[in-house]
Amino acid sequence: MASTSKSNPGHFFEDFSLGMPLNHATPQTLTEGDIALYRALTGGRFVQYSSAEFARGAGYPGLPIDPLHAFHVVFGKSVPDVSLNAVANLGYADGRISLPIMPGDTLRTVSEVIGVKENSNGKTGVVWVRTRGFNQRGEEVMSFVRWVMVNKRDASSPAPESVIPDLPKVVPGAELTGFAGMDSWDATLSGSEYMFEDYAVGEKINHVDGMTVEEAEHQIATRLYQNTAKVHFDAHGQKDSRFGKRLIYGGVVISIARSLSFNGLANAGHMLAINAGSHVSPLFAGDTIYAWSEVLETAELSDKVGALRLRLVAVKDQDPGAFAYKGEDGKYADGVLLDFDYWAAIPRKC
Amino acid sequence: MASTSKSNPGHFFEDFSLGMPLNHATPQTLTEGDIALYRALTGGRFVQYSSAEFARGAGYPGLPIDPLHAFHVVFGKSVPDVSLNAVANLGYADGRISLPIMPGDTLRTVSEVIGVKENSNGKTGVVWVRTRGFNQRGEEVMSFVRWVMVNKRDASSPAPESVIPDLPKVVPGAELTGFAGMDSWDATLSGSEYMFEDYAVGEKINHVDGMTVEEAEHQIATRLYQNTAKVHFDAHGQKDSRFGKRLIYGGVVISIARSLSFNGLANAGHMLAINAGSHVSPLFAGDTIYAWSEVLETAELSDKVGALRLRLVAVKDQDPGAFAYKGEDGKYADGVLLDFDYWAAIPRKC
Amino acid sequence: MASTSKSNPGHFFEDFSLGMPLNHATPQTLTEGDIALYRALTGGRFVQYSSAEFARGAGYPGLPIDPLHAFHVVFGKSVPDVSLNAVANLGYADGRISLPIMPGDTLRTVSEVIGVKENSNGKTGVVWVRTRGFNQRGEEVMSFVRWVMVNKRDASSPAPESVIPDLPKVVPGAELTGFAGMDSWDATLSGSEYMFEDYAVGEKINHVDGMTVEEAEHQIATRLYQNTAKVHFDAHGQKDSRFGKRLIYGGVVISIARSLSFNGLANAGHMLAINAGSHVSPLFAGDTIYAWSEVLETAELSDKVGALRLRLVAVKDQDPGAFAYKGEDGKYADGVLLDFDYWAAIPRKC
């Protein structure tokens, strides 16, 4: 009997149409086991994700899942339907993490195509999707837009009508939700005395420390999120690729850079929104990640809680105190890995 | 004072006699921590082991331990008493996984010698054992036979009377137990629309994806199962061995090949029985595993549940779409790692 | 705007003064996820940390956290305040682990400076701290002293008055607390028939097995403990260091050597006290750890429980059966990694 094709070929550009719903497979229950692994893989020390006692005192229902961890899980589910044939992950926008995700919660992912545009080469197109994560009670825990460049199955297929979604450059501070009360916040236990009022727009923070990433580490992390994009796992298959080796999932870079940002932003561990993000250059095993941040904006969320809008820049094999970013030509400097714009909650001074 | 010998020397061929019971040490409690690690190490996505909500809806008592994970744990316990001095792990037969294994369960392993046969060289012999796994309530959760080639302590010891157990080539479909009701099964969430009726005997399925294995990964996995066979961990000691390096535990190959089989067999995640298995050639760190399956037999278990008898073949550093297996001479083709014959439960079409 | 310095610079020698309290950040809740990871990273098989059923029968409240695991966590918290600018970790003394640490417990660390002494070179000094770990109920679960050599910020700062604490060479056996009742102890399940009475002072035990350590493994373990000392993680930064590469956290060596000691000391899994410890030489990824033990002293703790005072010696890339230790000149032999003196509880014969 001949072989059959029951494996998932993924979607090509022609398969995406405006408004098309994508119900993604393999909902995932997150547990204390996931929390321990995420910490061990990223070096996370933000106190509300480290101490159940601290978290409860600060208004969380218990020791929560780091929202960035949950983001990778929600994202991972969308890969087989959105980006299996993607050439590039182009960007993120309008990400909102609106509910705490707790151990025992089961996350399910649903996407909708909100934009399509064929590229002028006729071989690829850009697809925009809004991806939503839901818990087992059907509550939306997060929502974000991403866009990817996807191969066409057949270059001769006609181009669809271009629809480019109108996306906010920034989630407005006034629309941030899902933060904890932070009524009680022991700055000794959290690791830093610097609160909301201590940060000023324009300030740049050197996170100093470096973290080298091994093949085993990024593979274990990426499988933890059930992200199965081949380029991260198949060294044999990658031999003939552009880089000749496995590429590290960009989410690994975001998480390690965020963990490094503890050193300077220890109280700003709670990510509320993702405004924008670019994976500027690829990371490979053996490279060392460093990070720096810039305060872009501030917002008062309550009497006790503020928010910092931060640019998190990850760089490779270089002193982050040089604050490498873009040159005068607007191009990213050598060694910049990640340009990530997000909001984080941080307690206010009493 | 002279040194003493309190370390476990393992059993040699002469130590095994027919009917000899082996009560293995270090029962192990499996938890959500084990589930997270198993997923992160193998890339598992079968939905009943990923989502507690889905599992409950499909008739499981909650999010279960993957039976193949539990098999490695039950097997691992037997290594110090059965195969510490083994030259080779020759085969498996008559494996039955009869009860769900849940987080919090403690697994204990007991074996019995059911066959012995000295080899004609007088230096080694083959030992057959039936190994049983029990939970903390004393219920048998699985049972399997394996046979290993073991060194003699002293080549001049007399040969025992040969007893070769009569083993079934296949666990009959009618004897399969331990499957869930599968009354509710959302094919969108499980990741595939292909159910029992969609698979035909003789059909071959290319699982497409590849997974490269690192030293750290197989060591972490093998320690998770408390399998302590030296060849997997001791690079210094292996320098003078036949291969000159660490060998990867065969169970790592089975689990990764099974995880790869999600792509084509997403609904057949629940292993019910192990009919036969051979580790055809060794895997080393840096190698990439690919897999393909062949449907060997089908069985109807209930109105809602069927079973597929599958041959799972893992290959190394080559396209699994070539379906490499055996040549006309009956010898395995180059690069075949594993030939594994098992039964899996799969929902029927309503 | 100029960059700011909100990152933690760590303390220099001048910053430490006698009696100075150090309240360390990021208390950490330990869970079943941590237990699974610790086992998978170290190869632990001591039965009271493997089986919840066995543990309960032996008088533990349930499946406890291995005290050595908890030690690394309590220790890790102290790194940012004590040893970020340390040149060397010189020793441990008077370590007492006095309460079981259970999944769900949150550990917090507090230290006090109990000694300071500037070195004659005027560039560094030695600081002694007593470090205490507390659970979420405020109960002290462990206490130990360590001393480190720390850089001065400014060589011209005046030397403080030298105070060298008076430390016990050994925690007296009569002061050991925190052991379980061990009323019930199944020697088959624990993996060894050798009990308290079977060990004699002066006896040396070869633990036989070897374990090779990969970069990914020690990094994952060290992050699990939230120990952030740069030398373990930053390959780029270490290029210009003395060794030119990452150093493995000494605690990884202790834990792996202890796990290897299962083979010969399977019933002595419960560490009660740390009398002394030296990291004799550094371990690097790719090295293989072997271990041997010597019985230094014994103590009867109850009718059912005894304690062995053990010297645990880890060696690198050599047969531990050679019992390499110190030469006639009192210097450690080549390849000795660790000299660790501790007490462990072990059941008595009935």
Short mmCIF file of N, CA and C in Angstrom, two decimals, chain C residues 111-185:
data_model
loop_
_atom_site.label_atom_id
_atom_site.label_comp_id
_atom_site.label_asym_id
_atom_site.label_seq_id
_atom_site.Cartn_x
_atom_site.Cartn_y
_atom_site.Cartn_z
N SER C 111 21.15 36.43 56.44
CA SER C 111 22.52 36.19 56.90
C SER C 111 22.95 37.27 57.88
N GLU C 112 24.00 36.96 58.61
CA GLU C 112 24.61 37.94 59.51
C GLU C 112 26.13 37.80 59.38
N VAL C 113 26.79 38.93 59.32
CA VAL C 113 28.26 38.90 59.24
C VAL C 113 28.79 38.55 60.63
N ILE C 114 29.59 37.48 60.71
CA ILE C 114 30.10 37.06 62.02
C ILE C 114 31.62 37.11 62.08
N GLY C 115 32.25 37.55 61.01
CA GLY C 115 33.71 37.68 61.04
C GLY C 115 34.20 38.45 59.83
N VAL C 116 35.27 39.22 60.02
CA VAL C 116 35.92 39.92 58.90
C VAL C 116 37.42 39.93 59.18
N LYS C 117 38.21 39.80 58.15
CA LYS C 117 39.66 39.83 58.30
C LYS C 117 40.26 40.23 56.96
N GLU C 118 40.92 41.37 56.96
CA GLU C 118 41.57 41.80 55.71
C GLU C 118 42.79 40.94 55.46
N ASN C 119 43.03 40.63 54.20
CA ASN C 119 44.23 39.86 53.86
C ASN C 119 45.44 40.78 53.82
N SER C 120 46.63 40.19 53.97
CA SER C 120 47.86 40.99 54.09
C SER C 120 48.16 41.75 52.80
N ASN C 121 47.60 41.30 51.67
CA ASN C 121 47.85 42.02 50.41
C ASN C 121 47.09 43.35 50.33
N GLY C 122 46.16 43.56 51.25
CA GLY C 122 45.41 44.82 51.27
C GLY C 122 44.38 44.95 50.15
N LYS C 123 44.25 43.92 49.33
CA LYS C 123 43.32 44.00 48.20
C LYS C 123 42.05 43.20 48.41
N THR C 124 42.13 42.26 49.31
CA THR C 124 40.98 41.39 49.55
C THR C 124 40.84 41.15 51.05
N GLY C 125 39.72 40.59 51.42
CA GLY C 125 39.51 40.22 52.81
C GLY C 125 38.63 38.99 52.86
N VAL C 126 38.56 38.42 54.04
CA VAL C 126 37.71 37.26 54.24
C VAL C 126 36.50 37.69 55.07
N VAL C 127 35.33 37.28 54.65
CA VAL C 127 34.09 37.58 55.37
C VAL C 127 33.43 36.27 55.75
N TRP C 128 33.07 36.16 57.03
CA TRP C 128 32.32 35.01 57.50
C TRP C 128 30.86 35.41 57.70
N VAL C 129 29.95 34.64 57.19
CA VAL C 129 28.53 34.91 57.45
C VAL C 129 27.85 33.64 57.97
N ARG C 130 26.92 33.88 58.89
CA ARG C 130 26.00 32.79 59.24
C ARG C 130 24.73 33.02 58.45
N THR C 131 24.34 32.01 57.69
CA THR C 131 23.17 32.11 56.83
C THR C 131 22.10 31.18 57.37
N ARG C 132 20.88 31.72 57.43
CA ARG C 132 19.77 30.94 57.96
C ARG C 132 18.65 30.88 56.94
N GLY C 133 18.05 29.73 56.79
CA GLY C 133 16.88 29.57 55.93
C GLY C 133 15.64 29.41 56.78
N PHE C 134 14.59 30.13 56.40
CA PHE C 134 13.31 30.06 57.13
C PHE C 134 12.21 29.62 56.18
N ASN C 135 11.22 28.92 56.71
CA ASN C 135 10.05 28.61 55.89
C ASN C 135 8.99 29.71 56.07
N GLN C 136 7.85 29.52 55.43
CA GLN C 136 6.81 30.57 55.42
C GLN C 136 6.16 30.74 56.79
N ARG C 137 6.42 29.83 57.71
CA ARG C 137 5.90 30.00 59.07
C ARG C 137 6.93 30.66 59.97
N GLY C 138 8.05 31.07 59.38
CA GLY C 138 9.08 31.72 60.17
C GLY C 138 9.95 30.76 60.95
N GLU C 139 9.80 29.48 60.71
CA GLU C 139 10.62 28.48 61.38
C GLU C 139 11.97 28.35 60.68
N GLU C 140 13.03 28.30 61.47
CA GLU C 140 14.35 28.09 60.87
C GLU C 140 14.46 26.65 60.42
N VAL C 141 14.75 26.45 59.13
CA VAL C 141 14.87 25.08 58.62
C VAL C 141 16.33 24.66 58.51
N MET C 142 17.21 25.65 58.37
CA MET C 142 18.63 25.32 58.36
C MET C 142 19.46 26.55 58.70
N SER C 143 20.70 26.30 59.05
CA SER C 143 21.62 27.35 59.41
C SER C 143 23.02 26.85 59.08
N PHE C 144 23.85 27.71 58.50
CA PHE C 144 25.23 27.30 58.23
C PHE C 144 26.12 28.54 58.17
N VAL C 145 27.39 28.31 58.36
CA VAL C 145 28.37 29.38 58.23
C VAL C 145 29.17 29.14 56.97
N ARG C 146 29.43 30.20 56.22
CA ARG C 146 30.40 30.05 55.13
C ARG C 146 31.31 31.26 55.14
N TRP C 147 32.47 31.11 54.57
CA TRP C 147 33.36 32.25 54.47
C TRP C 147 33.91 32.34 53.06
N VAL C 148 34.05 33.59 52.62
CA VAL C 148 34.43 33.86 51.24
C VAL C 148 35.53 34.92 51.22
N MET C 149 36.36 34.87 50.20
CA MET C 149 37.33 35.94 50.00
C MET C 149 36.70 36.95 49.04
N VAL C 150 36.66 38.22 49.48
CA VAL C 150 35.95 39.25 48.73
C VAL C 150 36.93 40.36 48.35
N ASN C 151 36.76 40.90 47.17
CA ASN C 151 37.59 42.03 46.76
C ASN C 151 37.26 43.28 47.57
N LYS C 152 38.28 44.10 47.83
CA LYS C 152 38.02 45.44 48.36
C LYS C 152 37.64 46.34 47.18
N ARG C 153 36.82 47.32 47.46
CA ARG C 153 36.47 48.29 46.42
C ARG C 153 37.69 49.16 46.14
N ASP C 154 38.40 49.49 47.25
CA ASP C 154 39.50 50.44 47.18
C ASP C 154 40.61 49.90 48.09
N ALA C 155 41.77 49.61 47.50
CA ALA C 155 42.85 49.00 48.28
C ALA C 155 43.32 49.90 49.41
N SER C 156 43.05 51.21 49.28
CA SER C 156 43.54 52.13 50.32
C SER C 156 42.61 52.26 51.52
N SER C 157 41.44 51.61 51.46
CA SER C 157 40.55 51.69 52.64
C SER C 157 41.25 51.05 53.83
N PRO C 158 41.00 51.60 55.01
CA PRO C 158 41.64 51.03 56.20
C PRO C 158 41.09 49.64 56.50
N ALA C 159 41.92 48.81 57.07
CA ALA C 159 41.48 47.46 57.44
C ALA C 159 40.60 47.52 58.69
N PRO C 160 39.56 46.73 58.73
CA PRO C 160 38.76 46.66 59.96
C PRO C 160 39.50 45.81 60.99
N GLU C 161 39.05 45.91 62.23
CA GLU C 161 39.60 45.03 63.26
C GLU C 161 39.26 43.57 62.89
N SER C 162 40.25 42.70 62.94
CA SER C 162 40.00 41.30 62.58
C SER C 162 39.17 40.60 63.64
N VAL C 163 38.13 39.95 63.19
CA VAL C 163 37.35 39.09 64.07
C VAL C 163 37.16 37.76 63.34
N ILE C 164 37.72 36.74 63.91
CA ILE C 164 37.58 35.40 63.32
C ILE C 164 36.69 34.58 64.22
N PRO C 165 35.55 34.15 63.70
CA PRO C 165 34.60 33.46 64.58
C PRO C 165 35.15 32.10 65.02
N ASP C 166 34.75 31.71 66.18
CA ASP C 166 35.12 30.42 66.73
C ASP C 166 34.10 29.40 66.25
N LEU C 167 34.51 28.55 65.34
CA LEU C 167 33.55 27.64 64.71
C LEU C 167 33.86 26.20 65.10
N PRO C 168 32.81 25.42 65.32
CA PRO C 168 33.05 24.01 65.66
C PRO C 168 33.60 23.28 64.44
N LYS C 169 34.57 22.41 64.68
CA LYS C 169 35.10 21.60 63.57
C LYS C 169 34.04 20.63 63.08
N VAL C 170 33.20 20.22 64.02
CA VAL C 170 32.16 19.23 63.70
C VAL C 170 30.92 19.57 64.51
N VAL C 171 29.76 19.45 63.89
CA VAL C 171 28.52 19.51 64.66
C VAL C 171 28.48 18.25 65.52
N PRO C 172 28.38 18.39 66.84
CA PRO C 172 28.38 17.18 67.68
C PRO C 172 27.17 16.30 67.37
N GLY C 173 27.42 15.00 67.32
CA GLY C 173 26.34 14.06 67.02
C GLY C 173 25.16 14.23 67.95
N ALA C 174 25.43 14.59 69.20
CA ALA C 174 24.35 14.73 70.17
C ALA C 174 23.45 15.92 69.87
N GLU C 175 23.90 16.81 69.01
CA GLU C 175 23.09 18.00 68.69
C GLU C 175 22.30 17.85 67.39
N LEU C 176 22.40 16.70 66.76
CA LEU C 176 21.68 16.51 65.49
C LEU C 176 20.18 16.43 65.74
N THR C 177 19.43 17.15 64.94
CA THR C 177 17.97 17.13 65.05
C THR C 177 17.38 17.03 63.65
N GLY C 178 16.07 16.95 63.59
CA GLY C 178 15.39 17.02 62.30
C GLY C 178 15.32 15.70 61.57
N PHE C 179 15.72 14.62 62.22
CA PHE C 179 15.65 13.32 61.53
C PHE C 179 14.26 12.74 61.66
N ALA C 180 13.91 11.87 60.70
CA ALA C 180 12.61 11.20 60.73
C ALA C 180 12.69 9.98 61.65
N GLY C 181 11.53 9.47 62.02
CA GLY C 181 11.49 8.34 62.95
C GLY C 181 12.09 7.06 62.39
N MET C 182 11.94 6.84 61.10
CA MET C 182 12.47 5.64 60.43
C MET C 182 11.99 4.35 61.10
N ASP C 183 10.78 4.38 61.65
CA ASP C 183 10.22 3.18 62.28
C ASP C 183 10.08 2.05 61.27
N SER C 184 9.64 2.42 60.09
CA SER C 184 9.46 1.42 59.05
C SER C 184 10.48 1.72 57.95
N TRP C 185 11.24 0.68 57.55
CA TRP C 185 12.28 0.90 56.54
C TRP C 185 12.49 -0.41 55.78
#
